[in-house]
């Protein structure tokens, strides 16, 4: 081969070799001859060769020295690394505090171990399958030297017979045992019908036309997403762009606080559906919604007399008492001291049962099932208090004398409107259930009226908290049951 370089910059493009010898192509007339020739060539020490036939020929693989594929080992190796990657990643992320500079995320779920084999199998399995599939697909392409866009053999007219009735053996010039002087003779000896040298044209750099077309098409398609994004930048949409399930989202309707639609009935012209243009209809003046009549004011407020009306008119909001100008102490309303009785509420065993059930649902979490103020929420909150992570007001013991002595109406009001830091329960609990709870609270108080418990100093004290000892001498035998109880807790009396 000549290696000539032009020093004249004005001359034609550098004149290197215009073609390179790739190998020699021999045609045989029968498959048996082809196999035979392959055998001989192999025995002559030639390794870089390939046979072409229109159909699979038995015995040709060993004849040209094709060994078993290495693909399975490649797939095994990649699959195993998939196993280690998946296991390792899960371990690093879930069971360690940090992975190098990155923080780990040890996340405790239901007290399960941070790393356990069974839990990590699915991800590992998936990663192994995925990596093996890729290794198989890409590996078989790579081992076969694909994709290959051109082959000099395709420029040889005779070679077209390879898909029809030609049996070809191609011996590559790169083979160390390729001897350009003797190869022709050898092939003829082995039965070649015709021989042809195969050259690679080094001056032809043209891409196949379809490649250029596909490239241009792909480029055009790639501009679409940014174009769509750019277009949507200035757009606003009231509906999701993709609305797979229409439900009843586009029905003809008007919503509560919107303008009523214009409608036409029969041949009429379109006109507003309602004269006031509002889609929502207000309450009809002078009427009461079915089941909403709250004429029994004492029942709904826990307050007897005229004040009850005031509380009701406040829309069920907290009863606001006006402080007395003289002593600053807010005037207490006239609380009901007796349980109400109507078609919704009666004092009986059934109501008591209902009250207990509601109490256990709504109140026990804070006040405890016995009402001593030791519910689970309260206990937890006190723990947080001690840690400085909450500021919680102790849920009061319902056996505290300040509560025991309260009239039923006042306890009802506490449930309805809340008190101090306790929230209101009027929206969760119906009035009749509130009264049932009051009934149960009263029963709870009675049940512990003369119970005793050990205090911190190991002394047995009454569960029911007594008022502080009076500073002045107590009046003897007051008619008021409260005072009696306060002074003589061991007495079994003190019922409401
Ligand atoms: C989220 C916790 C919590 C729940 C639930 C709860 N309470 Fe309370 N309750 C409190 C706290 C806290 C206080 C003390 C409020 C204060 O002193 O500021 C209290 C105080 C009370 C008082 C005394 C009010 C007074 O006059 O001092 C009564 C009575 C009472 N609750 C009854 C109930 C009843 C009945 C229920 C169930 C409907 C209930 N509570 C549900 C936390 C709760």
PDB file of C-alpha atoms and ligand atoms in Angstrom, residues 362-363 365-367 392-396 398 403 406 410-411 414-415 419-422 425 429 437 441, ligand 1:
ATOM      1  CA  UNK A 362     -65.915  11.273  73.784  1.00  0.00           C
ATOM      2  CA  UNK A 363     -64.740  11.995  77.305  1.00  0.00           C
ATOM      3  CA  UNK A 365     -59.749   9.818  76.374  1.00  0.00           C
ATOM      4  CA  UNK A 366     -59.022  12.799  78.620  1.00  0.00           C
ATOM      5  CA  UNK A 367     -61.039  12.337  81.787  1.00  0.00           C
ATOM      6  CA  UNK A 392     -51.433  21.034  78.621  1.00  0.00           C
ATOM      7  CA  UNK A 393     -54.004  21.853  81.217  1.00  0.00           C
ATOM      8  CA  UNK A 394     -54.796  18.770  83.261  1.00  0.00           C
ATOM      9  CA  UNK A 395     -58.215  17.363  82.375  1.00  0.00           C
ATOM     10  CA  UNK A 396     -60.093  18.001  85.565  1.00  0.00           C
ATOM     11  CA  UNK A 398     -64.936  14.970  87.510  1.00  0.00           C
ATOM     12  CA  UNK A 403     -67.609  19.650  89.593  1.00  0.00           C
ATOM     13  CA  UNK A 406     -72.366  21.674  89.903  1.00  0.00           C
ATOM     14  CA  UNK A 410     -73.891  23.591  84.098  1.00  0.00           C
ATOM     15  CA  UNK A 411     -72.204  20.280  83.179  1.00  0.00           C
ATOM     16  CA  UNK A 414     -69.579  22.560  79.665  1.00  0.00           C
ATOM     17  CA  UNK A 415     -70.087  19.789  77.113  1.00  0.00           C
ATOM     18  CA  UNK A 419     -64.927  25.492  79.385  1.00  0.00           C
ATOM     19  CA  UNK A 420     -61.473  26.878  80.034  1.00  0.00           C
ATOM     20  CA  UNK A 421     -59.147  24.910  77.815  1.00  0.00           C
ATOM     21  CA  UNK A 422     -61.674  22.165  77.081  1.00  0.00           C
ATOM     22  CA  UNK A 425     -68.678  19.242  71.756  1.00  0.00           C
ATOM     23  CA  UNK A 429     -72.763  15.183  70.283  1.00  0.00           C
ATOM     24  CA  UNK A 437     -73.531  11.882  79.325  1.00  0.00           C
ATOM     25  CA  UNK A 441     -71.222  11.671  84.918  1.00  0.00           C
TER      26      UNK A 441
HETATM   27  C1  LIG B   1     -59.311  16.711  74.941  1.00  0.00           C
HETATM   28  C2  LIG B   1     -59.478  16.402  76.331  1.00  0.00           C
HETATM   29  C3  LIG B   1     -60.870  16.494  76.932  1.00  0.00           C
HETATM   30  C4  LIG B   1     -62.000  15.825  76.526  1.00  0.00           C
HETATM   31  C5  LIG B   1     -62.147  14.863  75.371  1.00  0.00           C
HETATM   32  C6  LIG B   1     -63.020  16.207  77.423  1.00  0.00           C
HETATM   33  N1  LIG B   1     -62.547  17.087  78.332  1.00  0.00           N
HETATM   34 FE1  LIG B   1     -63.545  17.840  79.899  1.00  0.00          FE
HETATM   35  N2  LIG B   1     -61.967  18.914  80.449  1.00  0.00           N
HETATM   36  C7  LIG B   1     -60.745  18.879  79.828  1.00  0.00           C
HETATM   37  C8  LIG B   1     -59.865  19.832  80.464  1.00  0.00           C
HETATM   38  C9  LIG B   1     -58.415  20.077  80.038  1.00  0.00           C
HETATM   39  C10 LIG B   1     -60.600  20.438  81.490  1.00  0.00           C
HETATM   40  C11 LIG B   1     -60.122  21.512  82.423  1.00  0.00           C
HETATM   41  C12 LIG B   1     -60.371  22.841  81.728  1.00  0.00           C
HETATM   42  C13 LIG B   1     -59.791  23.997  82.505  1.00  0.00           C
HETATM   43  O1  LIG B   1     -59.764  23.925  83.725  1.00  0.00           O
HETATM   44  O2  LIG B   1     -59.410  24.949  81.834  1.00  0.00           O
HETATM   45  C14 LIG B   1     -61.889  19.818  81.450  1.00  0.00           C
HETATM   46  C15 LIG B   1     -62.911  20.164  82.314  1.00  0.00           C
HETATM   47  C16 LIG B   1     -64.110  19.521  82.372  1.00  0.00           C
HETATM   48  C17 LIG B   1     -65.149  19.768  83.338  1.00  0.00           C
HETATM   49  C18 LIG B   1     -65.055  20.741  84.471  1.00  0.00           C
HETATM   50  C19 LIG B   1     -65.409  22.119  83.975  1.00  0.00           C
HETATM   51  C20 LIG B   1     -65.439  23.106  85.131  1.00  0.00           C
HETATM   52  O3  LIG B   1     -66.511  23.543  85.417  1.00  0.00           O
HETATM   53  O4  LIG B   1     -64.355  23.365  85.648  1.00  0.00           O
HETATM   54  C21 LIG B   1     -66.185  18.945  83.058  1.00  0.00           C
HETATM   55  C22 LIG B   1     -67.500  18.844  83.775  1.00  0.00           C
HETATM   56  C23 LIG B   1     -65.807  18.195  81.898  1.00  0.00           C
HETATM   57  N3  LIG B   1     -64.550  18.547  81.500  1.00  0.00           N
HETATM   58  C24 LIG B   1     -66.624  17.248  81.316  1.00  0.00           C
HETATM   59  C25 LIG B   1     -66.306  16.601  80.131  1.00  0.00           C
HETATM   60  C26 LIG B   1     -67.205  15.718  79.458  1.00  0.00           C
HETATM   61  C27 LIG B   1     -68.585  15.316  79.940  1.00  0.00           C
HETATM   62  C28 LIG B   1     -66.571  15.310  78.333  1.00  0.00           C
HETATM   63  C29 LIG B   1     -67.108  14.401  77.244  1.00  0.00           C
HETATM   64  C30 LIG B   1     -68.165  14.959  76.451  1.00  0.00           C
HETATM   65  C31 LIG B   1     -65.266  15.940  78.310  1.00  0.00           C
HETATM   66  N4  LIG B   1     -65.141  16.724  79.421  1.00  0.00           N
HETATM   67  C32 LIG B   1     -64.322  15.731  77.336  1.00  0.00           C
HETATM   68  C33 LIG B   1     -60.369  18.094  78.764  1.00  0.00           C
HETATM   69  C34 LIG B   1     -61.228  17.284  78.063  1.00  0.00           C
END
